[in-house]
Amino acid sequence: MQFPTAQDSARQRSGASSGTFPEVSTATTPSECISLVPQNPFSRWADKGVNFAEGAMPMGAQSGPATTIMITLRSAEKDAIAKADFGYMDDPASRCGQFDLASTESGRTSTYAVQLLAAPPIGEKQHGLMQTTKPKGPGDYGSVVLRVLAGTLSITLSLAVAELNSEADAKPALDSMAALAKELIDQAVTKPPTVAAPPPNSRTADDLVALFKGVTGPDGSPVALPGASVIGPAPGSSAGPSLQGPVPPCTYNDEAYYGSLPGAVLGQGQIQGASKMDYTEFSVISMTTTAAPPYPFDTRAAALRECTTIQEVGFGGGSREWSAVSKLNTTIAADSSYAVAYQLPDGTGEWHVRAGARKGTLSVEANTKTSSQAEAQATADGLATFFGNVFSHAGL
């Protein structure tokens, strides 16, 4: 695979505890058939008793809804995962051969007709589902789902099918997913983990999200951090993260910066302003407990304080120049900090304010726009107040 097929489980899980996800509920008729269908994503992510990973696997060169298998893997002690994901009667077809499924999100309900399908014998328990919209509209895709229990591993696979009117239409999708399920089980049995555990950190992704509950922005508005994750391998890499080389002077490069912080917990969020287009972006990093000076944040802060022109290098290698860079003075109780104003070559004439502060192993950075250079200092002062609120909530 040329790209990682799994999403960031820690970010999904911390997002479920952030309170920013919509309210979602799932129900079946008859009610006992609920044990046949997977939990809705937000419930899965919030379930701390089960480890999980989610992602997708394209079946060929052309990637699309009907050629990409969606994957959910869950794992717990054998009895616990069997009860959580396969806690249904021995003969589910007697009551749940066909049933209705209703999913409600943010007050809007979607209804589906579901038919139970026999699945190839792969694990200790397995079943298939054929799901279509109810009522079915022209052009509506259906989906075929395969669920397998193998020891401590629960596998749920799904694939969209354009014309899904009978069990015969579902069979090719079911067979493709059965082959993938067998491969996943083989991987779990025969392949040891290949990614090293990250260094210890005093804060988990959940801890970082919880830290921002009750924190307010520069104007007193609530701040939400929708999720956080551990900085790990680069996309496409199966090995642990490698330390980046030194960043050239007067360069701002987030990719290299994050690459120098393996095991750190990173969260990114926004502070909403008076209008939809008025917002401040921020990031927060909790370094590992083994981190030692010189800290990457301090090196970055020194460069931003000393340079009058800065080259920003984006993810993927693209770059742009910050011009008219000027240092701003802020007062904040921190071990290291910076605040600068600058313009971009976008022709808007807008000024950008970027500031950051570190206290102990926790650092916060933020950037926003202002219409004139004269407003930059007051904007930086507001960001400094925000940083102080974060450090206060963290007990620093």
Coordinates of C-alpha atoms in Angstrom, one line a residue, residues 19 25 34 104 126 156 181 205 215 228 264 275 324 371:
G19 CA -18.3 16.8 23.1
S25 CA -28.5 6.7 18.0
I34 CA -29.5 -4.5 17.2
T104 CA -30.8 9.2 14.0
Q126 CA -19.8 -14.8 11.2
T156 CA -16.5 -5.7 10.5
A181 CA -11.2 -11.2 6.6
A205 CA -4.8 12.3 23.8
V215 CA -10.7 27.3 28.5
A228 CA -5.7 14.9 19.7
A264 CA 4.4 13.9 21.7
S275 CA -18.3 35.8 12.3
A324 CA 7.7 42.4 6.7
S371 CA -6.8 44.0 9.0

